């Protein structure tokens, strides 16, 4: 089974930044949803 993070062809730093972007966006969406925006 192939790993989602294929380190042989991807840059781990890019993966980390992508995960961080997604996490921040999801967090903002959650906060805005809770506040009723």
mmCIF file of N, CA and C in Angstrom:
data_model
loop_
_atom_site.group_PDB
_atom_site.id
_atom_site.type_symbol
_atom_site.label_atom_id
_atom_site.label_comp_id
_atom_site.label_asym_id
_atom_site.label_seq_id
_atom_site.Cartn_x
_atom_site.Cartn_y
_atom_site.Cartn_z
ATOM 1 N N UNK A 1 0.848 -1.196 0.000
ATOM 2 C CA UNK A 1 0.000 0.000 0.000
ATOM 3 C C UNK A 1 0.882 1.244 0.000
ATOM 4 N N UNK A 2 0.631 2.119 -0.948
ATOM 5 C CA UNK A 2 1.465 3.314 -1.082
ATOM 6 C C UNK A 2 1.118 4.325 -0.002
ATOM 7 N N UNK A 3 2.146 4.974 0.494
ATOM 8 C CA UNK A 3 1.930 5.986 1.527
ATOM 9 C C UNK A 3 1.443 7.284 0.893
ATOM 10 N N UNK A 4 0.616 8.012 1.622
ATOM 11 C CA UNK A 4 0.148 9.304 1.133
ATOM 12 C C UNK A 4 1.333 10.249 0.972
ATOM 13 N N UNK A 5 2.299 10.133 1.885
ATOM 14 C CA UNK A 5 3.482 10.990 1.843
ATOM 15 C C UNK A 5 4.645 10.191 1.269
ATOM 16 N N UNK A 6 4.820 10.287 -0.047
ATOM 17 C CA UNK A 6 5.908 9.572 -0.713
ATOM 18 C C UNK A 6 7.155 10.444 -0.634
ATOM 19 N N UNK A 7 7.978 10.190 0.384
ATOM 20 C CA UNK A 7 9.124 11.063 0.640
ATOM 21 C C UNK A 7 10.182 10.978 -0.448
ATOM 22 N N UNK A 8 10.101 9.955 -1.313
ATOM 23 C CA UNK A 8 11.110 9.826 -2.358
ATOM 24 C C UNK A 8 10.892 10.849 -3.465
ATOM 25 N N UNK A 9 9.698 11.385 -3.588
ATOM 26 C CA UNK A 9 9.431 12.336 -4.671
ATOM 27 C C UNK A 9 8.847 13.639 -4.164
ATOM 28 N N UNK A 10 8.551 13.722 -2.856
ATOM 29 C CA UNK A 10 7.963 14.944 -2.319
ATOM 30 C C UNK A 10 8.856 15.544 -1.253
ATOM 31 N N UNK A 11 8.702 16.836 -1.078
ATOM 32 C CA UNK A 11 9.475 17.550 -0.072
ATOM 33 C C UNK A 11 8.673 17.557 1.231
ATOM 34 N N UNK A 12 9.198 16.951 2.298
ATOM 35 C CA UNK A 12 8.464 16.909 3.567
ATOM 36 C C UNK A 12 8.054 18.292 4.053
ATOM 37 N N UNK A 13 8.874 19.296 3.782
ATOM 38 C CA UNK A 13 8.540 20.654 4.213
ATOM 39 C C UNK A 13 7.283 21.143 3.496
ATOM 40 N N UNK A 14 7.150 20.810 2.206
ATOM 41 C CA UNK A 14 5.954 21.208 1.462
ATOM 42 C C UNK A 14 4.729 20.512 2.036
ATOM 43 N N UNK A 15 4.879 19.231 2.386
ATOM 44 C CA UNK A 15 3.770 18.498 2.998
ATOM 45 C C UNK A 15 3.365 19.175 4.293
ATOM 46 N N UNK A 16 4.344 19.557 5.099
ATOM 47 C CA UNK A 16 4.063 20.186 6.390
ATOM 48 C C UNK A 16 3.315 21.501 6.193
ATOM 49 N N UNK A 17 3.759 22.296 5.221
ATOM 50 C CA UNK A 17 3.114 23.592 4.973
ATOM 51 C C UNK A 17 1.681 23.397 4.480
ATOM 52 N N UNK A 18 1.470 22.372 3.642
ATOM 53 C CA UNK A 18 0.132 22.105 3.128
ATOM 54 C C UNK A 18 -0.789 21.691 4.269
ATOM 55 N N UNK A 19 -0.303 20.813 5.145
ATOM 56 C CA UNK A 19 -1.096 20.375 6.297
ATOM 57 C C UNK A 19 -1.420 21.567 7.185
ATOM 58 N N UNK A 20 -0.429 22.440 7.404
ATOM 59 C CA UNK A 20 -0.638 23.601 8.275
ATOM 60 C C UNK A 20 -1.684 24.532 7.675
ATOM 61 N N UNK A 21 -1.623 24.754 6.350
ATOM 62 C CA UNK A 21 -2.611 25.620 5.695
ATOM 63 C C UNK A 21 -4.011 25.052 5.872
ATOM 64 N N UNK A 22 -4.147 23.747 5.637
ATOM 65 C CA UNK A 22 -5.461 23.116 5.756
ATOM 66 C C UNK A 22 -5.964 23.193 7.185
ATOM 67 N N UNK A 23 -5.069 22.984 8.147
ATOM 68 C CA UNK A 23 -5.455 23.014 9.563
ATOM 69 C C UNK A 23 -5.926 24.410 9.953
ATOM 70 N N UNK A 24 -5.202 25.429 9.513
ATOM 71 C CA UNK A 24 -5.582 26.809 9.849
ATOM 72 C C UNK A 24 -6.928 27.165 9.222
ATOM 73 N N UNK A 25 -7.146 26.737 7.979
ATOM 74 C CA UNK A 25 -8.407 27.043 7.308
ATOM 75 C C UNK A 25 -9.567 26.340 8.016
ATOM 76 N N UNK A 26 -9.370 25.072 8.367
ATOM 77 C CA UNK A 26 -10.426 24.332 9.059
ATOM 78 C C UNK A 26 -10.703 24.945 10.423
ATOM 79 N N UNK A 27 -9.654 25.387 11.105
ATOM 80 C CA UNK A 27 -9.826 25.986 12.430
ATOM 81 C C UNK A 27 -10.639 27.271 12.323
ATOM 82 N N UNK A 28 -10.312 28.107 11.319
ATOM 83 C CA UNK A 28 -11.061 29.351 11.136
ATOM 84 C C UNK A 28 -12.522 29.062 10.829
ATOM 85 N N UNK A 29 -12.768 28.070 9.980
ATOM 86 C CA UNK A 29 -14.136 27.724 9.609
ATOM 87 C C UNK A 29 -14.899 27.260 10.844
ATOM 88 N N UNK A 30 -14.242 26.493 11.704
ATOM 89 C CA UNK A 30 -14.877 25.993 12.921
ATOM 90 C C UNK A 30 -15.203 27.157 13.858
ATOM 91 N N UNK A 31 -14.250 28.066 14.032
ATOM 92 C CA UNK A 31 -14.463 29.213 14.921
ATOM 93 C C UNK A 31 -15.600 30.082 14.390
ATOM 94 N N UNK A 32 -15.602 30.356 13.088
ATOM 95 C CA UNK A 32 -16.640 31.202 12.504
ATOM 96 C C UNK A 32 -18.000 30.529 12.629
ATOM 97 N N UNK A 33 -18.043 29.209 12.456
ATOM 98 C CA UNK A 33 -19.299 28.477 12.594
ATOM 99 C C UNK A 33 -19.827 28.569 14.014
ATOM 100 N N UNK A 34 -18.936 28.458 14.991
ATOM 101 C CA UNK A 34 -19.352 28.514 16.393
ATOM 102 C C UNK A 34 -19.821 29.910 16.779
ATOM 103 N N UNK A 35 -19.274 30.933 16.135
ATOM 104 C CA UNK A 35 -19.630 32.313 16.484
ATOM 105 C C UNK A 35 -20.833 32.797 15.671
ATOM 106 N N UNK A 36 -21.252 32.000 14.691
ATOM 107 C CA UNK A 36 -22.435 32.347 13.910
ATOM 108 C C UNK A 36 -22.160 33.291 12.755
ATOM 109 N N UNK A 37 -20.914 33.378 12.314
ATOM 110 C CA UNK A 37 -20.604 34.248 11.175
ATOM 111 C C UNK A 37 -21.073 33.602 9.878
#
